Coordinates of C-alpha atoms (C1' of nucleotides) in Angstrom, one line a residue:
Chain A
M260 CA 90.3 93.4 125.7
S261 CA 94.0 93.5 125.2
V262 CA 95.4 95.3 122.2
R263 CA 97.0 92.9 119.7
T264 CA 98.8 93.7 116.5
R265 CA 100.8 91.7 114.0
V266 CA 103.2 91.8 111.2
A267 CA 102.6 89.2 108.5
P268 CA 105.5 88.9 106.1
S269 CA 105.4 86.6 103.2
P270 CA 108.6 84.4 103.0
T271 CA 109.2 84.9 99.4
G272 CA 112.5 86.8 99.3
D273 CA 115.1 88.6 101.3
P274 CA 114.1 90.4 104.5
H275 CA 112.8 93.8 103.4
V276 CA 113.1 97.2 105.1
G277 CA 109.4 97.7 104.5
T278 CA 108.6 94.7 106.7
A279 CA 110.7 96.2 109.5
Y280 CA 108.9 99.5 109.0
V281 CA 105.5 98.0 109.4
A282 CA 106.7 95.8 112.2
L283 CA 108.1 98.8 114.1
F284 CA 104.8 100.6 114.1
N285 CA 102.8 97.5 115.0
L286 CA 105.2 96.7 117.9
V287 CA 105.2 100.3 119.2
F288 CA 101.4 100.6 118.9
A289 CA 100.8 97.4 120.8
R290 CA 103.4 98.2 123.5
S291 CA 102.0 101.6 124.0
Y292 CA 98.8 100.0 125.1
G293 CA 100.5 97.2 127.0
G294 CA 99.4 94.8 124.4
Q295 CA 101.0 92.0 122.3
F296 CA 102.7 91.9 119.0
I297 CA 102.5 88.8 116.9
L298 CA 104.5 87.5 114.0
R299 CA 102.5 85.5 111.4
V300 CA 104.1 83.9 108.4
E301 CA 102.0 84.2 105.3
D302 CA 103.3 81.3 103.2
T303 CA 100.3 80.6 101.1
D304 CA 102.1 81.0 97.8
R305 CA 103.5 77.5 97.4
Q306 CA 105.7 78.4 94.5
R307 CA 107.5 81.3 96.0
S308 CA 107.6 80.7 99.7
S309 CA 110.7 79.1 101.2
S310 CA 111.7 78.2 104.7
A311 CA 115.1 79.8 104.0
S312 CA 113.4 83.1 103.4
E313 CA 111.3 82.6 106.5
A314 CA 114.3 82.0 108.6
A315 CA 116.1 84.9 107.1
I316 CA 113.2 87.3 107.8
M317 CA 112.9 86.2 111.4
E318 CA 116.6 86.5 111.9
A319 CA 116.7 90.0 110.4
L320 CA 113.7 91.3 112.3
R321 CA 115.3 90.1 115.5
W322 CA 118.5 91.8 114.5
V323 CA 116.6 95.1 114.0
G324 CA 115.3 94.6 117.5
L325 CA 111.7 93.9 116.6
G326 CA 110.9 90.7 118.5
W327 CA 107.5 89.2 118.9
D328 CA 105.4 87.8 121.7
E329 CA 103.9 85.0 119.6
G330 CA 105.1 83.5 116.4
P331 CA 106.0 80.3 114.6
D332 CA 109.2 79.9 116.5
V333 CA 108.1 81.0 120.0
G334 CA 104.6 79.6 119.9
G335 CA 101.6 81.1 121.6
T336 CA 98.0 80.3 122.4
F337 CA 96.6 81.2 119.0
G338 CA 98.9 79.1 116.9
P339 CA 99.9 77.8 114.6
Y340 CA 101.4 81.0 113.3
R341 CA 102.4 79.7 109.9
Q342 CA 99.5 79.8 107.4
S343 CA 100.5 76.7 105.6
E344 CA 99.8 74.9 108.9
R345 CA 96.3 76.3 109.1
L346 CA 94.9 74.9 105.9
D347 CA 92.0 73.1 107.5
I348 CA 90.9 76.2 109.2
Y349 CA 90.7 78.1 105.9
R350 CA 89.0 75.2 104.2
H351 CA 86.4 75.1 107.0
H352 CA 85.7 78.8 106.7
A353 CA 85.6 78.8 102.9
D354 CA 83.1 76.0 103.0
E355 CA 81.0 78.0 105.5
L356 CA 81.1 80.9 103.1
V357 CA 80.1 78.8 100.1
A358 CA 77.2 77.3 102.1
S359 CA 75.9 80.6 103.2
G360 CA 76.1 82.1 99.7
G361 CA 78.9 84.5 100.6
A362 CA 81.2 82.8 98.1
F363 CA 80.9 80.5 95.2
R364 CA 82.9 77.9 93.3
C365 CA 84.3 79.0 90.0
F366 CA 85.2 76.6 87.3
C367 CA 86.4 79.1 84.7
T368 CA 89.7 78.4 83.0
G369 CA 92.7 80.6 83.0
E370 CA 92.3 81.2 79.3
R371 CA 88.8 82.4 79.7
L372 CA 89.8 84.8 82.5
E373 CA 92.7 86.2 80.5
E374 CA 90.5 86.8 77.5
L375 CA 87.9 88.5 79.7
R376 CA 90.5 90.8 81.2
R377 CA 91.9 91.7 77.8
R378 CA 88.4 92.6 76.6
Q379 CA 87.6 94.7 79.6
R380 CA 90.9 96.6 79.4
A381 CA 90.3 97.3 75.8
G382 CA 86.8 98.6 76.7
R383 CA 88.4 100.8 79.4
E384 CA 86.8 99.0 82.2
T385 CA 88.4 97.9 85.4
P386 CA 89.2 94.3 84.9
R387 CA 86.9 92.2 87.0
Y388 CA 85.4 88.7 87.1
D389 CA 82.2 88.8 85.2
G390 CA 80.2 86.5 87.5
H391 CA 80.1 83.6 85.0
C392 CA 79.9 80.9 87.7
R393 CA 78.1 83.0 90.3
N394 CA 74.7 81.6 89.6
L395 CA 75.6 78.0 89.0
D396 CA 73.0 75.7 90.4
P397 CA 74.3 74.8 93.9
Q398 CA 73.7 71.1 93.3
E399 CA 75.7 71.2 90.1
S400 CA 78.5 73.2 91.7
R401 CA 78.7 70.6 94.5
D402 CA 78.6 67.7 92.1
R403 CA 81.3 69.1 89.8
A404 CA 83.6 69.8 92.8
Q405 CA 82.9 66.3 94.2
A406 CA 83.8 64.8 90.8
G407 CA 87.2 66.4 91.2
E408 CA 86.8 69.2 88.7
T409 CA 89.4 71.9 89.2
H410 CA 87.9 75.1 90.7
V411 CA 88.5 78.0 92.9
V412 CA 86.3 79.7 95.4
R413 CA 85.4 83.3 94.8
L414 CA 84.0 86.0 97.0
D415 CA 80.5 87.0 96.0
V416 CA 80.6 90.8 95.7
P417 CA 77.6 93.2 95.3
V418 CA 77.4 94.6 91.8
T419 CA 76.0 98.0 92.7
G420 CA 76.3 100.5 95.5
T421 CA 79.4 101.6 97.4
C422 CA 81.4 100.2 100.2
G423 CA 82.2 102.6 103.0
F424 CA 84.8 101.9 105.6
S425 CA 87.1 103.9 107.8
D426 CA 90.8 104.2 108.0
G427 CA 92.2 105.4 111.3
I428 CA 94.4 108.0 109.7
R429 CA 92.5 108.9 106.6
G430 CA 88.9 108.9 107.8
T431 CA 86.0 107.5 105.8
I432 CA 86.6 106.1 102.4
E433 CA 84.0 105.0 99.8
I434 CA 84.7 102.6 97.0
P435 CA 82.1 101.6 94.5
W436 CA 81.4 97.9 94.6
Q437 CA 81.7 98.0 90.8
Q438 CA 85.4 98.4 91.3
V439 CA 85.8 95.4 93.6
D440 CA 86.6 92.1 92.0
M441 CA 85.1 88.8 93.0
Q442 CA 88.3 87.8 94.5
V443 CA 89.6 84.3 94.6
L444 CA 89.6 83.1 98.2
V445 CA 90.7 79.6 97.7
K446 CA 93.1 78.7 94.8
S447 CA 92.8 75.6 92.8
D448 CA 95.5 74.0 94.8
G449 CA 93.4 74.3 97.9
F450 CA 95.5 77.0 99.4
P451 CA 93.8 80.2 100.5
T452 CA 94.7 83.6 99.1
Y453 CA 95.9 86.4 101.3
H454 CA 92.4 87.9 101.5
L455 CA 90.8 84.9 103.1
A456 CA 93.7 83.8 105.2
A457 CA 94.5 87.2 106.6
V458 CA 91.0 88.0 107.6
V459 CA 90.4 84.6 109.2
D460 CA 93.6 84.7 111.1
D461 CA 93.3 88.2 112.3
H462 CA 89.9 87.4 113.7
L463 CA 91.0 84.0 115.2
M464 CA 94.2 85.4 116.6
G465 CA 92.4 88.3 118.3
I466 CA 94.1 91.0 116.3
T467 CA 92.5 94.3 117.4
H468 CA 94.4 96.8 115.3
I469 CA 95.7 96.3 111.8
L470 CA 98.6 98.6 110.8
R471 CA 99.7 97.7 107.2
G472 CA 100.9 99.2 104.1
E473 CA 98.8 101.6 102.0
E474 CA 98.9 99.2 99.1
W475 CA 96.1 97.3 100.9
L476 CA 93.7 100.2 101.0
S477 CA 91.9 99.3 97.8
S478 CA 91.4 95.7 99.1
M479 CA 89.6 96.9 102.1
P480 CA 86.1 96.4 100.7
K481 CA 86.9 92.7 100.1
H482 CA 88.1 92.4 103.6
R483 CA 85.2 94.2 105.1
L484 CA 82.8 92.0 103.2
I485 CA 84.5 88.9 104.5
Y486 CA 84.3 90.1 108.1
D487 CA 80.6 91.0 107.6
R488 CA 79.8 87.6 106.0
F489 CA 81.2 85.8 109.0
G490 CA 79.5 88.2 111.3
W491 CA 82.8 89.3 112.8
S492 CA 83.6 92.8 114.0
V493 CA 86.2 94.6 111.9
P494 CA 89.4 95.5 113.6
D495 CA 90.6 99.1 113.4
H496 CA 92.6 99.7 110.3
Y497 CA 95.5 102.1 109.8
H498 CA 97.2 102.2 106.4
L499 CA 100.8 103.3 106.7
P500 CA 102.3 105.4 103.9
L501 CA 104.5 103.5 101.5
L502 CA 108.2 104.1 101.6
R503 CA 109.4 105.6 98.4
N504 CA 112.4 105.7 96.1
A505 CA 113.9 109.2 95.3
D506 CA 111.6 109.4 92.3
G507 CA 108.5 108.8 94.4
S508 CA 107.7 105.3 93.3
K509 CA 107.2 102.5 95.9
V510 CA 110.6 101.6 97.3
S511 CA 112.3 98.9 95.3
K512 CA 115.5 97.1 95.4
R513 CA 116.5 98.1 91.9
R514 CA 116.8 101.7 93.0
N515 CA 117.6 101.5 96.7
P516 CA 119.2 99.1 99.1
T517 CA 116.1 97.7 100.7
G518 CA 117.4 94.5 102.2
L519 CA 117.7 94.5 105.9
N520 CA 120.9 92.5 105.5
Y521 CA 122.4 95.3 103.5
F522 CA 122.1 97.6 106.5
R523 CA 123.4 95.0 108.8
R524 CA 126.4 94.2 106.6
T525 CA 127.3 97.8 106.0
G526 CA 127.4 98.5 109.7
Y527 CA 124.2 100.3 110.5
L528 CA 123.1 100.0 114.2
P529 CA 119.7 98.4 114.6
E530 CA 118.6 101.2 117.1
A531 CA 119.6 103.8 114.5
L532 CA 117.7 102.0 111.8
R533 CA 114.6 101.8 114.1
N534 CA 114.9 105.5 114.9
Y535 CA 115.2 106.4 111.2
L536 CA 112.2 104.3 110.3
A537 CA 110.2 105.9 113.1
L538 CA 110.9 109.3 111.4
M539 CA 109.2 108.0 108.2
G540 CA 105.8 109.5 108.6
W541 CA 105.9 110.0 112.3
S542 CA 107.3 112.6 114.6
M543 CA 107.8 113.1 118.3
P544 CA 105.4 115.6 119.9
D545 CA 108.4 117.7 120.9
E546 CA 110.0 117.3 117.5
R547 CA 113.0 115.5 118.9
E548 CA 114.6 113.5 116.1
I549 CA 116.9 111.2 118.0
F550 CA 115.0 108.9 120.3
S551 CA 114.9 105.2 121.3
T552 CA 112.1 102.9 120.5
E553 CA 111.2 102.9 124.2
E554 CA 110.9 106.7 124.2
M555 CA 108.8 106.4 121.0
T556 CA 106.5 103.9 122.7
A557 CA 106.0 106.2 125.7
A558 CA 105.1 109.1 123.5
F559 CA 103.3 107.2 120.8
D560 CA 100.2 108.6 119.3
I561 CA 99.0 107.1 116.0
E562 CA 97.3 110.4 115.2
R563 CA 100.8 111.8 114.5
L564 CA 101.2 109.6 111.5
T565 CA 101.3 111.5 108.2
T566 CA 99.7 110.3 105.0
G567 CA 102.2 111.3 102.4
G568 CA 104.8 108.7 101.2
P569 CA 108.2 109.4 102.7
V570 CA 111.3 109.0 100.5
F571 CA 113.7 106.6 102.0
D572 CA 116.8 108.7 101.9
L573 CA 120.1 107.3 103.0
A574 CA 121.8 110.6 103.8
K575 CA 119.8 111.2 106.9
L576 CA 120.1 107.6 108.0
D577 CA 123.9 107.9 107.7
W578 CA 123.9 111.0 109.9
L579 CA 121.7 109.4 112.4
N580 CA 123.8 106.2 112.5
G581 CA 126.9 108.4 113.1
Q582 CA 125.1 110.0 116.0
Y583 CA 124.4 106.6 117.5
I584 CA 127.9 105.2 116.9
R585 CA 129.6 108.3 118.5
S586 CA 127.4 108.1 121.6
L587 CA 128.4 104.5 122.3
D588 CA 130.8 104.2 125.2
P589 CA 134.2 102.8 124.0
G590 CA 133.6 99.3 125.4
E591 CA 130.3 99.0 123.6
F592 CA 131.8 100.4 120.5
M593 CA 134.4 97.7 120.5
D594 CA 131.8 95.1 121.1
R595 CA 129.8 96.3 118.1
V596 CA 132.8 96.3 115.8
A597 CA 133.6 92.8 116.9
D598 CA 130.1 91.6 116.3
W599 CA 129.8 93.3 113.0
A600 CA 132.2 91.5 110.6
I601 CA 135.5 90.6 112.1
N602 CA 134.2 87.6 113.9
R603 CA 134.8 83.9 113.6
E604 CA 131.5 83.3 111.8
N605 CA 132.3 85.8 109.1
L606 CA 135.9 84.7 108.9
A607 CA 134.9 81.1 108.5
A608 CA 133.5 81.9 105.1
L609 CA 136.6 84.0 104.2
A610 CA 139.4 81.9 105.6
P611 CA 139.5 79.3 102.8
L612 CA 139.8 82.1 100.2
V613 CA 142.4 84.2 101.9
Q614 CA 144.7 81.8 103.7
Q615 CA 146.5 80.6 100.7
R616 CA 147.0 84.2 99.6
T617 CA 148.4 85.4 102.9
E618 CA 152.1 85.7 103.9
R619 CA 151.6 88.0 106.9
L620 CA 148.3 88.5 108.7
V621 CA 148.3 92.1 107.7
D622 CA 147.9 90.9 104.1
L623 CA 144.4 89.8 105.0
L624 CA 142.9 93.3 105.3
P625 CA 143.4 94.6 101.7
Q626 CA 142.1 91.3 100.4
V627 CA 138.8 91.4 102.1
D628 CA 138.1 95.1 102.6
Y629 CA 135.9 95.3 99.6
L630 CA 133.8 92.5 100.9
L631 CA 133.2 94.1 104.3
G632 CA 132.8 97.6 103.0
D633 CA 129.7 99.3 101.7
R634 CA 130.2 99.2 98.0
A635 CA 133.2 99.7 95.7
T636 CA 133.1 103.1 94.2
V637 CA 133.4 102.7 90.5
D638 CA 133.2 105.2 87.7
E639 CA 133.0 105.0 83.9
D640 CA 136.8 104.9 83.5
D641 CA 137.0 101.6 85.3
F642 CA 135.0 100.0 82.5
A643 CA 137.0 101.7 79.7
P644 CA 139.8 99.2 79.3
L645 CA 137.4 96.3 78.9
R646 CA 136.8 94.5 75.7
L647 CA 133.1 95.3 75.8
G648 CA 131.9 98.9 75.3
A649 CA 130.1 100.9 77.9
E650 CA 126.7 100.1 76.3
D651 CA 127.4 96.4 76.3
C652 CA 128.7 96.5 79.9
L653 CA 125.5 98.1 80.9
R654 CA 123.5 95.5 79.1
V655 CA 125.4 92.7 80.8
L656 CA 125.0 94.2 84.3
D657 CA 121.3 94.8 83.8
H658 CA 120.7 91.3 82.7
V659 CA 122.8 89.8 85.4
G660 CA 120.7 91.7 87.9
R661 CA 117.5 90.3 86.5
R662 CA 118.9 86.8 86.4
F663 CA 120.1 87.0 90.0
D664 CA 116.7 88.0 91.2
A665 CA 115.6 84.5 90.2
T666 CA 118.7 82.7 91.3
D667 CA 118.1 80.4 94.2
P668 CA 119.8 79.1 96.3
W669 CA 122.4 81.9 96.5
D670 CA 125.6 80.0 96.4
R671 CA 128.7 79.7 94.3
D672 CA 127.5 77.0 92.1
S673 CA 124.1 78.4 91.4
L674 CA 125.6 81.7 90.6
Q675 CA 128.1 80.2 88.2
A676 CA 125.4 78.2 86.5
A677 CA 123.2 81.3 86.2
I678 CA 126.0 83.4 84.7
R679 CA 127.1 80.7 82.3
S680 CA 123.7 80.2 80.9
L681 CA 123.1 84.0 80.6
A682 CA 126.4 84.5 78.8
D683 CA 125.5 81.7 76.4
A684 CA 122.1 83.2 75.8
M685 CA 123.7 86.6 75.1
G686 CA 126.3 85.0 72.8
L687 CA 129.2 86.4 74.7
P688 CA 132.4 84.6 75.6
M689 CA 132.6 84.1 79.4
R690 CA 135.8 86.1 79.6
D691 CA 134.3 89.2 78.1
F692 CA 131.1 88.8 79.9
L693 CA 132.6 88.4 83.3
A694 CA 134.9 91.5 83.1
P695 CA 132.3 94.2 83.7
L696 CA 130.7 92.1 86.5
F697 CA 134.1 91.7 88.1
V698 CA 134.6 95.5 88.1
A699 CA 131.1 96.2 89.4
I700 CA 131.3 93.7 92.2
T701 CA 134.9 94.1 93.4
G702 CA 135.7 97.6 92.2
R703 CA 139.2 96.4 91.4
T704 CA 141.4 94.7 88.9
V705 CA 142.6 92.1 91.3
A706 CA 140.4 90.5 93.9
L707 CA 139.3 87.2 95.4
P708 CA 137.4 84.9 93.0
L709 CA 134.3 86.6 91.6
F710 CA 131.8 83.8 92.4
D711 CA 133.0 83.4 95.9
S712 CA 132.9 87.1 96.4
M713 CA 129.3 87.3 95.2
A714 CA 128.3 84.3 97.3
Y715 CA 129.8 85.9 100.4
L716 CA 128.3 89.3 99.7
G717 CA 124.8 88.0 99.3
R718 CA 122.0 89.1 97.0
D719 CA 121.4 92.5 98.6
M720 CA 125.0 93.7 98.4
V721 CA 125.5 92.4 94.9
R722 CA 122.3 94.1 93.9
S723 CA 123.4 97.4 95.2
R724 CA 126.8 97.1 93.6
L725 CA 125.3 96.3 90.3
A726 CA 123.0 99.3 90.7
S727 CA 125.9 101.7 91.4
A728 CA 127.9 100.3 88.5
I729 CA 125.0 100.8 86.2
A730 CA 124.6 104.4 87.5
A731 CA 128.4 104.9 86.9
L732 CA 127.8 103.8 83.3
G733 CA 125.3 106.5 82.8
G734 CA 122.2 104.8 84.3
V735 CA 119.1 103.8 82.6
S736 CA 116.1 105.9 81.8
K737 CA 112.6 104.5 82.2
K738 CA 112.4 103.9 78.5
K739 CA 115.8 102.2 78.4
A740 CA 114.8 100.0 81.4
K741 CA 111.7 98.9 79.4
R742 CA 113.9 98.1 76.4
L743 CA 116.3 96.1 78.5
E744 CA 113.5 94.2 80.2
R745 CA 112.1 93.2 76.8
A746 CA 115.5 92.2 75.6
Y747 CA 116.0 90.1 78.7
S748 CA 112.7 88.3 78.5
G749 CA 113.4 87.7 74.8
L750 CA 116.6 85.9 75.8
I751 CA 114.8 83.8 78.4
D752 CA 112.1 82.8 76.0
Q753 CA 114.7 81.6 73.5
A754 CA 116.4 79.5 76.1
Chain B
rG175 C1' 92.0 103.2 81.1
rU176 C1' 89.0 102.8 85.9
rC177 C1' 88.8 103.5 91.1
rC178 C1' 91.1 105.0 95.6
rC179 C1' 94.9 107.7 98.4
rC180 C1' 98.3 111.7 98.6
rU181 C1' 100.5 117.0 97.9
rU182 C1' 104.8 122.5 103.4
rC183 C1' 112.3 123.8 101.7
rG184 C1' 116.2 118.9 97.1
rU185 C1' 114.9 115.1 101.4
rC186 C1' 112.4 113.9 106.5
rU187 C1' 109.1 116.8 109.0
rA188 C1' 106.4 120.9 112.7
rG189 C1' 101.9 123.1 111.9
rU190 C1' 94.6 120.8 113.8
rG191 C1' 91.8 129.1 111.6
rG192 C1' 95.0 134.3 114.4
rC193 C1' 101.3 132.4 118.3
rC194 C1' 103.6 131.8 110.5
rU195 C1' 107.5 137.7 108.3
rA196 C1' 106.1 129.2 108.0
rG197 C1' 109.9 126.4 112.8
rG198 C1' 113.4 122.1 113.3
rA199 C1' 116.5 118.2 111.1
rC200 C1' 119.4 116.0 106.9
rU201 C1' 122.0 117.5 102.5
rC202 C1' 124.6 121.6 100.3
rC203 C1' 127.5 126.3 100.9
rG204 C1' 130.4 129.7 104.1
rG205 C1' 133.0 130.5 108.8
rG206 C1' 135.3 128.9 113.6
rU207 C1' 137.7 125.0 116.9
rU208 C1' 141.3 120.9 115.7
rU209 C1' 149.3 120.2 113.7
rU210 C1' 145.7 116.6 109.1
rC211 C1' 140.9 114.3 108.8
rA212 C1' 136.4 113.5 111.2
rU213 C1' 133.6 115.3 115.3
rC214 C1' 131.8 119.7 117.4
rC215 C1' 130.1 125.0 117.2
rC216 C1' 128.2 129.3 114.4
rG217 C1' 126.0 131.2 110.0
rG218 C1' 123.6 130.9 105.1
rC219 C1' 120.5 129.0 100.8
rA220 C1' 115.8 126.8 100.4
rA221 C1' 108.8 125.3 100.8
rC222 C1' 102.7 126.0 102.0
rA223 C1' 101.5 122.6 93.7
rG224 C1' 97.9 126.1 90.9
rG225 C1' 93.1 128.4 90.9
rG226 C1' 88.5 129.5 93.0
rG227 C1' 85.5 129.9 97.4
rU228 C1' 84.1 130.1 103.1
rU229 C1' 85.9 133.6 106.9
rC230 C1' 87.2 139.9 110.0
rG231 C1' 91.4 136.4 109.2
rA232 C1' 93.6 130.1 105.6
rG233 C1' 99.6 126.4 105.1
rU234 C1' 95.3 125.0 108.2
rC235 C1' 88.1 124.3 106.1
rC236 C1' 85.4 123.3 101.1
rC237 C1' 85.5 122.8 95.6
rC238 C1' 88.1 122.4 90.9
rU239 C1' 92.6 121.6 88.1
rA240 C1' 97.4 119.7 87.9
rG241 C1' 101.0 116.4 89.6
rG242 C1' 102.6 112.0 92.2
rG243 C1' 101.5 107.2 94.2
rG244 C1' 98.7 102.7 94.8
rA245 C1' 95.2 99.0 93.4
rC246 C1' 92.9 96.5 89.4
rG247 C1' 96.7 88.4 89.8
rC248 C1' 94.5 81.2 91.4
rC249 C1' 101.4 87.3 94.6
rA250 C1' 101.3 89.0 99.2

RNA sequence: GUCCCCUUCGUCUAGUGGCCUAGGACUCCGGGUUUUCAUCCCGGCAACAGGGGUUCGAGUCCCCUAGGGGACGCCA
């Protein structure tokens, strides 16, 4: 049987470097066996999924050079490849599980569940569904469901014993069933959760090897159970180490640029990014550090994957990117530069802003350089002349960051509305409120209009500039971050 | 808190019981080439988390401790 792997992003945000990381290893693994690599969109979270995000993720993955053989856009014989289009498949399988006793309907209310979890936490137990609806009379269960009573479907999990399974790079792992929750498989809106959908799809799509992030390791018992209940064989699993921030925590946008578009916009070469990602937890047998994805594929051996979480450190990526840029022949270098930012497409967004401000074409450059560049370097002194003190500036920037995480769509008007409401909530005049933001984003005293600038830059770039401005203002400790978070949610609740 | 995973220079890593006086790369520092800068070249700093075993021999195997991370959602 042909080797088939997949990457299964959830279209709930900006394209993430972690997705590219997992995609790279899946792609290389499949190719090294002459197999196929599939893209599946896991859009089962109705609230958070968006087609804009889906399109951005596919576009970004293609940019990195991680294309797929089958997927929502290119089709394939195992489609559809978008989970929201496979609802009847999941429903059918969930019904089968309920009928066979492998799962049960649960009519518990959210309040009851919350109270239960609170009690368990207080009693130092692992929060877990208590099985309240597990032994409902099947007839009653069916009747209540038929009568339209709101319910979910939960996986029936053994109460005692341990679940043993094997991970391709970690060996055998045992987890007590006691620790495994009776996971919801079908939500009350009829959509499946990840656990059901992923297992069903991986089986139906003929996925033979699953390479995914380590955060899934503790869900493995649930997944094994589902495979077993359906009588399906379990694909080989390999849990990839998680990319880390400098402090060792799971890589996050608050501390690192993690958006693929950031790397694209700041002029990293896709082949350099792939090479760098390959170095995260993997090495060439001959210890070469500069190699193409093709060379990686030819030499690939999953046994060479390490288990420790690598810190995603830009310094080495910068060096590597420099190596790639310098090795380009001049013609190609010129093409890359032209594709990067000084092209019609990018200019189209900028032209309306700069044309009126231009007397000679050369005036264009200083007007837009801060929009094309990496990030404006700011330091504490830049904030000194402002009406708000350093502490207040920091507070403003922090809260703006939080507000922007939830701002959608990312355009001029939404940004303006978001900022206005936040300034109101904080009781600050727009003028004072905007000043530190202007400095953080543009790094100047004179620049193109702030909201247009932010709209052009995009969420990733704005995020990273906010982060460096906050760092310039002294940064925030863990404790301070907590305090700011509380303060922010306080503001939201009032509004 | 409970369970699981992890632990070699600041960072990415090599290492699968003797080739380890622990190698390479990035960063940093010093020097050289270059009319500047960058590149490039040379050199330097720097690690087996701690403690017990097993063994003739342990970075490599086992146990304990510590530290880090992850999971514990009708998110994925």
